[in-house]
Amino acid sequence: MKELEKIISSTSNISDTKAAVISIFHINNYIKETILTHLKPHDLSIEQFNVMRILRGQKGNPLNLQDIQERMINKMSNTTRLVDKLLKKRFVKRTICKQNRRKVEISITELGLKTLNDLDAVIDNTEQNITAPLNNEELKQLNKLLLKLNN
Amino acid sequence: MKELEKIISSTSNISDTKAAVISIFHINNYIKETILTHLKPHDLSIEQFNVMRILRGQKGNPLNLQDIQERMINKMSNTTRLVDKLLKKRFVKRTICKQNRRKVEISITELGLKTLNDLDAVIDNTEQNITAPLNNEELKQLNKLLLKLNN
DNA sequence: GTTATACATTTGTATATACAATTGTTGTAT
DNA sequence: ATACAACAATTGTATATACAAATGTATAAC
């Protein structure tokens, strides 16, 4: 990833704004690729993994598709089909809401939980490796700045 | 985008590492969506736009597909087909390399340059808006930290 | 109760992405 | 010269993403 510095410095007089945008694109891509490597053996995409973690966070309470979609990183992707794929792998279950039959309730299965738990260590480790070039203070500083951008 | 802070703070005891990863995913997504809004009227995707800017940076010298792919953010995408789409829009031209007929040489057309120049202002403006929550010093600090991550 | 409207999900379709396999070209060893 | 490996791009295929349209359900107005 040394190339990035070259790109940014070689491009004549790039603004700090453009440098930041390029850096964010690159680090985002690198993180996704690295995490995906570890998800592949379980036949999971990043968003599928994400949705499973969202469901785990509910501690048993099911979520309907809209709730899931709101919490997803990529709002535009197709939640029905994503959940279908998790369903096929038996990682989630789906029932029609008794109170409002338009809604479906999705919750994570034991198998889903077990898979997530298996993945936790390796994903944590991957993320730690990615942020390893920064010390604690720098990492906190980065979070502060990113949070400002996200508001 | 206020939700992000909620997600990060609500998730019990999230590590600084995980908070950084989530923030990067979210800001990346937000930037892409915003930029895409402005590219749509020209029927361009982010990567197509990127490739056109790479070609413009060559000041007339053509690049072959491998060179382009190396410089692309997403290395795994299909450069042949991406260039095909730019070709259809007459934004680039393609010739077979005389010295090595396995290679193809891609360069940007006048129409491509004109389109890029039209887009420059609006994209610059969009990027400025995105980094607006940070002052100059904070932006430089962010770049320093992101560059460290990217190495 | 019927009609209209809003809601929640699903389905359809076009495009994009990831990766493997194939085609055609060049260089090299014999 | 021929055979073989390496190279550069293209094609095939499965999956993912973006967005519009359609389906089925609930709520509200009259």
Short mmCIF file of C-alpha atoms (C1' of nucleotides) in Angstrom, two decimals:
data_model
loop_
_atom_site.label_atom_id
_atom_site.label_comp_id
_atom_site.label_asym_id
_atom_site.label_seq_id
_atom_site.Cartn_x
_atom_site.Cartn_y
_atom_site.Cartn_z
CA MET A 1 0.00 0.00 0.00
CA LYS A 2 3.05 2.25 -0.29
CA GLU A 3 1.70 3.29 -3.71
CA LEU A 4 -0.96 5.47 -2.17
CA GLU A 5 1.58 7.92 -0.84
CA LYS A 6 3.11 8.01 -4.31
CA ILE A 7 -0.23 8.68 -5.96
CA ILE A 8 -1.07 11.44 -3.56
CA SER A 9 2.34 13.10 -3.70
CA SER A 10 2.84 12.58 -7.44
CA THR A 11 -0.49 14.13 -8.37
CA SER A 12 0.53 17.74 -8.68
CA ASN A 13 -0.76 19.91 -5.88
CA ILE A 14 -3.55 17.68 -4.68
CA SER A 15 -5.74 19.37 -2.08
CA ASP A 16 -5.95 18.05 1.47
CA THR A 17 -9.61 17.36 0.81
CA LYS A 18 -8.89 15.17 -2.23
CA ALA A 19 -6.06 13.41 -0.42
CA ALA A 20 -8.45 12.56 2.41
CA VAL A 21 -11.09 11.23 0.03
CA ILE A 22 -8.58 9.05 -1.79
CA SER A 23 -7.13 7.75 1.47
CA ILE A 24 -10.56 6.86 2.78
CA PHE A 25 -11.42 4.98 -0.43
CA HIS A 26 -8.19 3.04 -0.24
CA ILE A 27 -8.28 2.11 3.41
CA ASN A 28 -11.94 1.16 3.09
CA ASN A 29 -11.13 -1.12 0.20
CA TYR A 30 -8.22 -2.68 1.98
CA ILE A 31 -10.23 -3.39 5.13
CA LYS A 32 -13.09 -4.92 3.14
CA GLU A 33 -10.77 -7.14 1.12
CA THR A 34 -8.96 -8.35 4.20
CA ILE A 35 -12.12 -9.10 6.16
CA LEU A 36 -13.69 -10.78 3.14
CA THR A 37 -10.80 -13.23 3.00
CA HIS A 38 -11.85 -14.56 6.38
CA LEU A 39 -15.59 -14.55 5.59
CA LYS A 40 -15.26 -16.49 2.33
CA PRO A 41 -14.77 -19.91 3.94
CA HIS A 42 -18.18 -19.40 5.59
CA ASP A 43 -19.71 -18.21 2.31
CA LEU A 44 -20.57 -14.82 3.80
CA SER A 45 -20.35 -11.36 2.24
CA ILE A 46 -19.50 -8.31 4.34
CA GLU A 47 -23.10 -7.10 4.42
CA GLN A 48 -24.40 -10.57 5.33
CA PHE A 49 -21.89 -10.70 8.18
CA ASN A 50 -22.99 -7.25 9.23
CA VAL A 51 -26.65 -8.16 9.29
CA MET A 52 -25.87 -11.21 11.40
CA ARG A 53 -24.06 -9.02 13.92
CA ILE A 54 -26.98 -6.61 13.95
CA LEU A 55 -29.31 -9.52 14.75
CA ARG A 56 -26.99 -10.84 17.43
CA GLY A 57 -27.06 -7.40 19.04
CA GLN A 58 -30.82 -7.82 19.52
CA LYS A 59 -30.35 -10.55 22.11
CA GLY A 60 -33.21 -12.66 20.88
CA ASN A 61 -35.61 -9.91 19.84
CA PRO A 62 -36.38 -10.27 16.14
CA LEU A 63 -36.10 -7.39 13.70
CA ASN A 64 -38.19 -6.76 10.62
CA LEU A 65 -36.63 -5.96 7.25
CA GLN A 66 -36.98 -2.21 7.58
CA ASP A 67 -35.25 -2.18 10.94
CA ILE A 68 -32.43 -4.23 9.47
CA GLN A 69 -32.14 -2.00 6.45
CA GLU A 70 -31.92 1.12 8.60
CA ARG A 71 -28.98 -0.32 10.47
CA MET A 72 -27.15 -1.60 7.41
CA ILE A 73 -24.14 0.25 6.06
CA ASN A 74 -25.38 0.09 2.52
CA LYS A 75 -28.99 1.24 2.65
CA MET A 76 -29.70 0.55 -0.98
CA SER A 77 -28.92 -3.12 -1.13
CA ASN A 78 -31.69 -5.63 -1.32
CA THR A 79 -32.49 -6.79 2.18
CA THR A 80 -35.01 -9.44 1.14
CA ARG A 81 -32.50 -11.30 -0.98
CA LEU A 82 -29.68 -10.84 1.50
CA VAL A 83 -31.81 -12.40 4.22
CA ASP A 84 -32.82 -15.17 1.81
CA LYS A 85 -29.19 -16.15 1.51
CA LEU A 86 -28.72 -16.21 5.28
CA LEU A 87 -31.89 -18.27 5.48
CA LYS A 88 -30.53 -20.87 3.05
CA LYS A 89 -27.45 -21.23 5.24
CA ARG A 90 -29.73 -21.64 8.29
CA PHE A 91 -28.04 -18.66 9.95
CA VAL A 92 -31.34 -16.82 10.51
CA LYS A 93 -35.02 -17.69 10.76
CA ARG A 94 -37.99 -15.76 9.42
CA THR A 95 -41.56 -15.61 10.63
CA ILE A 96 -44.48 -13.42 9.63
CA CYS A 97 -45.37 -10.89 12.31
CA LYS A 98 -48.64 -11.83 14.06
CA GLN A 99 -49.59 -8.23 14.85
CA ASN A 100 -48.93 -6.93 11.35
CA ARG A 101 -48.82 -9.52 8.65
CA ARG A 102 -47.02 -7.19 6.24
CA LYS A 103 -43.93 -7.45 8.38
CA VAL A 104 -41.53 -10.33 8.70
CA GLU A 105 -39.51 -10.99 11.80
CA ILE A 106 -35.93 -12.08 11.41
CA SER A 107 -33.81 -13.53 14.16
CA ILE A 108 -30.48 -15.29 14.34
CA THR A 109 -30.29 -19.06 14.87
CA GLU A 110 -27.99 -21.06 17.12
CA LEU A 111 -25.96 -22.00 14.06
CA GLY A 112 -25.72 -18.33 13.13
CA LEU A 113 -24.53 -17.43 16.62
CA LYS A 114 -21.99 -20.22 16.63
CA THR A 115 -20.61 -19.11 13.25
CA LEU A 116 -20.36 -15.51 14.44
CA ASN A 117 -18.59 -16.54 17.60
CA ASP A 118 -16.10 -18.56 15.58
CA LEU A 119 -15.45 -15.51 13.41
CA ASP A 120 -15.14 -12.97 16.22
CA ALA A 121 -11.54 -13.75 17.11
CA VAL A 122 -10.22 -13.74 13.59
CA ILE A 123 -12.08 -10.56 12.62
CA ASP A 124 -10.98 -8.78 15.80
CA ASN A 125 -7.45 -9.80 15.04
CA THR A 126 -7.69 -8.58 11.45
CA GLU A 127 -9.03 -5.22 12.57
CA GLN A 128 -6.34 -4.89 15.21
CA ASN A 129 -3.70 -5.54 12.56
CA ILE A 130 -5.17 -2.86 10.35
CA THR A 131 -5.10 -0.21 13.07
CA ALA A 132 -1.75 -1.41 14.40
CA PRO A 133 0.24 1.41 12.75
CA LEU A 134 -1.50 3.83 15.11
CA ASN A 135 -0.89 4.04 18.86
CA ASN A 136 -3.79 4.41 21.28
CA GLU A 137 -3.80 8.16 21.26
CA GLU A 138 -3.64 8.38 17.48
CA LEU A 139 -6.49 5.90 17.15
CA LYS A 140 -8.66 7.94 19.48
CA GLN A 141 -7.77 11.06 17.54
CA LEU A 142 -8.70 9.33 14.26
CA ASN A 143 -12.05 8.31 15.71
CA LYS A 144 -12.73 11.84 16.84
CA LEU A 145 -12.03 13.21 13.37
CA LEU A 146 -14.02 10.53 11.55
CA LEU A 147 -16.97 11.08 13.85
CA LYS A 148 -16.88 14.77 13.03
CA LEU A 149 -16.94 13.93 9.33
CA ASN A 150 -19.86 11.59 9.81
CA ASN A 151 -22.05 14.23 11.38
CA MET B 1 -25.65 10.69 9.85
CA LYS B 2 -26.13 11.33 13.56
CA GLU B 3 -27.08 7.64 13.86
CA LEU B 4 -23.49 6.54 13.60
CA GLU B 5 -22.59 8.08 16.92
CA LYS B 6 -25.58 6.30 18.40
CA ILE B 7 -24.55 2.94 16.96
CA ILE B 8 -21.02 3.30 18.19
CA SER B 9 -21.97 4.51 21.65
CA SER B 10 -24.93 2.13 22.05
CA THR B 11 -22.93 -0.95 21.18
CA SER B 12 -21.67 -1.91 24.57
CA ASN B 13 -17.98 -1.27 25.02
CA ILE B 14 -16.97 -1.16 21.42
CA SER B 15 -13.21 -1.01 20.93
CA ASP B 16 -11.53 2.00 19.35
CA THR B 17 -10.45 -0.28 16.56
CA LYS B 18 -13.99 -1.39 15.75
CA ALA B 19 -15.29 2.17 16.03
CA ALA B 20 -12.67 3.28 13.50
CA VAL B 21 -13.58 0.50 11.08
CA ILE B 22 -17.29 1.30 11.28
CA SER B 23 -16.65 5.01 10.86
CA ILE B 24 -14.49 4.40 7.80
CA PHE B 25 -17.19 2.19 6.24
CA HIS B 26 -19.83 4.82 6.85
CA ILE B 27 -17.92 7.84 5.63
CA ASN B 28 -16.75 5.90 2.59
CA ASN B 29 -20.31 4.99 1.76
CA TYR B 30 -21.54 8.50 2.26
CA ILE B 31 -18.85 9.99 0.02
CA LYS B 32 -19.52 7.46 -2.73
CA GLU B 33 -23.25 8.02 -2.66
CA THR B 34 -22.86 11.77 -2.77
CA ILE B 35 -20.38 11.76 -5.62
CA LEU B 36 -22.46 9.23 -7.54
CA THR B 37 -25.41 11.61 -7.49
CA HIS B 38 -23.40 14.00 -9.60
CA LEU B 39 -21.98 11.34 -11.91
CA LYS B 40 -25.34 9.77 -12.75
CA PRO B 41 -26.45 12.46 -15.21
CA HIS B 42 -23.33 11.61 -17.23
CA ASP B 43 -24.00 7.88 -16.91
CA LEU B 44 -20.69 7.31 -15.10
CA SER B 45 -19.88 5.04 -12.17
CA ILE B 46 -17.27 5.99 -9.58
CA GLU B 47 -14.68 3.62 -11.04
CA GLN B 48 -15.35 4.81 -14.59
CA PHE B 49 -14.87 8.39 -13.43
CA ASN B 50 -11.69 7.34 -11.68
CA VAL B 51 -10.28 5.66 -14.76
CA MET B 52 -11.00 8.77 -16.81
CA ARG B 53 -9.10 10.88 -14.31
CA ILE B 54 -6.21 8.42 -14.41
CA LEU B 55 -6.13 8.75 -18.20
CA ARG B 56 -6.30 12.53 -18.03
CA GLY B 57 -3.31 12.45 -15.69
CA GLN B 58 -1.29 10.88 -18.50
CA LYS B 59 -1.38 14.06 -20.59
CA GLY B 60 -1.86 12.29 -23.88
CA ASN B 61 0.23 9.18 -23.26
CA PRO B 62 -1.97 6.10 -23.54
CA LEU B 63 -2.10 3.40 -20.86
CA ASN B 64 -2.66 -0.31 -21.36
CA LEU B 65 -5.21 -2.23 -19.34
CA GLN B 66 -2.72 -3.52 -16.80
CA ASP B 67 -1.41 -0.04 -16.07
CA ILE B 68 -4.96 1.17 -15.58
CA GLN B 69 -5.86 -1.73 -13.33
CA GLU B 70 -2.82 -1.10 -11.13
CA ARG B 71 -3.93 2.46 -10.54
CA MET B 72 -7.59 1.63 -9.91
CA ILE B 73 -8.97 1.65 -6.41
CA ASN B 74 -10.71 -1.64 -6.88
CA LYS B 75 -8.12 -3.99 -8.37
CA MET B 76 -10.50 -6.86 -8.90
CA SER B 77 -13.02 -5.21 -11.11
CA ASN B 78 -13.12 -5.99 -14.79
CA THR B 79 -11.11 -3.40 -16.61
CA THR B 80 -11.95 -4.66 -20.10
CA ARG B 81 -15.66 -4.19 -19.60
CA LEU B 82 -15.27 -0.92 -17.74
CA VAL B 83 -13.26 0.50 -20.65
CA ASP B 84 -15.85 -0.90 -23.07
CA LYS B 85 -18.47 1.26 -21.42
CA LEU B 86 -16.29 4.36 -21.63
CA LEU B 87 -15.68 3.48 -25.28
CA LYS B 88 -19.40 3.34 -26.01
CA LYS B 89 -19.78 6.82 -24.58
CA ARG B 90 -16.83 7.98 -26.75
CA PHE B 91 -14.98 9.12 -23.63
CA VAL B 92 -11.87 7.03 -24.45
CA LYS B 93 -10.31 5.46 -27.52
CA ARG B 94 -8.57 2.12 -27.82
CA THR B 95 -5.83 0.98 -30.21
CA ILE B 96 -3.78 -2.19 -30.33
CA CYS B 97 -0.17 -1.61 -29.34
CA LYS B 98 2.12 -1.83 -32.40
CA GLN B 99 5.13 -3.05 -30.42
CA ASN B 100 3.22 -5.74 -28.56
CA ARG B 101 -0.04 -6.78 -30.08
CA ARG B 102 -1.24 -8.40 -26.86
CA LYS B 103 -1.58 -4.96 -25.31
CA VAL B 104 -4.20 -2.33 -25.99
CA GLU B 105 -3.58 1.34 -25.55
CA ILE B 106 -6.28 3.45 -23.99
CA SER B 107 -6.40 7.22 -24.05
CA ILE B 108 -8.99 9.83 -23.23
CA THR B 109 -10.83 11.68 -26.01
CA GLU B 110 -11.67 15.36 -26.30
CA LEU B 111 -15.23 14.55 -25.30
CA GLY B 112 -13.93 12.67 -22.26
CA LEU B 113 -11.76 15.62 -21.26
CA LYS B 114 -14.63 18.03 -21.71
CA THR B 115 -16.92 15.90 -19.57
CA LEU B 116 -14.29 15.64 -16.85
CA ASN B 117 -13.72 19.38 -16.88
CA ASP B 118 -17.45 19.96 -16.52
CA LEU B 119 -17.50 17.62 -13.54
CA ASP B 120 -14.42 18.98 -11.77
CA ALA B 121 -16.13 21.93 -10.14
CA VAL B 122 -19.13 20.03 -8.82
CA ILE B 123 -17.00 17.13 -7.52
CA ASP B 124 -14.53 19.49 -5.86
CA ASN B 125 -17.42 21.28 -4.25
CA THR B 126 -18.94 18.02 -3.03
CA GLU B 127 -15.68 16.90 -1.51
CA GLN B 128 -15.18 20.26 0.15
CA ASN B 129 -18.62 19.98 1.69
CA ILE B 130 -17.81 16.55 3.04
CA THR B 131 -14.62 17.68 4.75
CA ALA B 132 -16.16 20.98 5.84
CA PRO B 133 -16.71 19.83 9.45
CA LEU B 134 -12.93 19.80 9.87
CA ASN B 135 -10.70 22.87 9.96
CA ASN B 136 -7.40 22.94 8.06
CA GLU B 137 -5.35 21.60 10.87
CA GLU B 138 -7.76 18.76 11.61
CA LEU B 139 -7.86 17.81 7.94
CA LYS B 140 -4.08 17.63 7.79
CA GLN B 141 -4.08 15.56 10.96
CA LEU B 142 -6.67 13.19 9.46
CA ASN B 143 -4.56 12.77 6.34
CA LYS B 144 -1.51 12.00 8.41
CA LEU B 145 -3.36 9.30 10.33
CA LEU B 146 -4.99 7.78 7.23
CA LEU B 147 -1.66 7.67 5.44
CA LYS B 148 -0.19 5.81 8.39
CA LEU B 149 -3.02 3.28 8.17
CA ASN B 150 -2.48 2.86 4.46
CA ASN B 151 1.17 1.89 4.84
"C1'" DG C 1 -68.74 -1.85 3.63
"C1'" DT C 2 -66.23 0.20 -0.32
"C1'" DT C 3 -62.64 2.88 -1.99
"C1'" DA C 4 -58.45 5.04 -1.56
"C1'" DT C 5 -54.04 5.58 0.50
"C1'" DA C 6 -50.05 4.23 2.90
"C1'" DC C 7 -47.12 0.57 4.31
"C1'" DA C 8 -43.78 -3.66 4.15
"C1'" DT C 9 -41.94 -6.80 1.45
"C1'" DT C 10 -41.02 -9.14 -2.83
"C1'" DT C 11 -39.95 -9.48 -7.65
"C1'" DG C 12 -37.96 -7.86 -12.03
"C1'" DT C 13 -34.29 -5.97 -14.54
"C1'" DA C 14 -30.14 -3.66 -15.66
"C1'" DT C 15 -25.61 -2.96 -14.26
"C1'" DA C 16 -21.43 -3.93 -11.43
"C1'" DT C 17 -18.15 -6.97 -9.20
"C1'" DA C 18 -15.32 -11.20 -8.35
"C1'" DC C 19 -12.99 -14.69 -10.09
"C1'" DA C 20 -12.02 -18.67 -13.33
"C1'" DA C 21 -11.30 -20.17 -17.88
"C1'" DT C 22 -10.16 -19.11 -22.52
"C1'" DT C 23 -8.02 -16.86 -26.53
"C1'" DG C 24 -4.43 -14.93 -28.90
"C1'" DT C 25 0.48 -13.16 -28.74
"C1'" DT C 26 5.28 -13.13 -27.51
"C1'" DG C 27 9.60 -14.94 -25.84
"C1'" DT C 28 12.59 -18.86 -25.03
"C1'" DA C 29 14.61 -23.46 -24.97
"C1'" DT C 30 15.68 -27.22 -27.61
"C1'" DA D 1 11.26 -24.43 -36.84
"C1'" DT D 2 8.61 -26.46 -32.93
"C1'" DA D 3 7.03 -26.83 -28.46
"C1'" DC D 4 6.27 -24.69 -24.23
"C1'" DA D 5 5.75 -21.27 -20.83
"C1'" DA D 6 4.59 -16.52 -19.82
"C1'" DC D 7 1.89 -12.67 -20.84
"C1'" DA D 8 -2.27 -9.39 -21.87
"C1'" DA D 9 -6.72 -9.14 -22.69
"C1'" DT D 10 -11.29 -11.09 -23.25
"C1'" DT D 11 -15.18 -13.97 -22.20
"C1'" DG D 12 -18.12 -16.74 -19.12
"C1'" DT D 13 -20.59 -17.23 -15.01
"C1'" DA D 14 -22.17 -16.55 -10.44
"C1'" DT D 15 -23.24 -13.23 -7.19
"C1'" DA D 16 -24.10 -8.41 -5.57
"C1'" DT D 17 -26.04 -3.83 -6.02
"C1'" DA D 18 -29.33 -0.16 -7.46
"C1'" DC D 19 -33.61 1.06 -8.37
"C1'" DA D 20 -38.43 0.58 -10.28
"C1'" DA D 21 -42.60 -1.91 -10.33
"C1'" DA D 22 -45.70 -5.10 -8.35
"C1'" DT D 23 -47.91 -7.72 -4.58
"C1'" DG D 24 -50.23 -8.19 -0.46
"C1'" DT D 25 -51.76 -6.06 4.00
"C1'" DA D 26 -53.43 -2.46 7.09
"C1'" DT D 27 -55.45 2.05 8.03
"C1'" DA D 28 -58.55 5.93 7.10
"C1'" DA D 29 -62.30 8.49 4.83
"C1'" DC D 30 -66.72 8.53 3.43
#
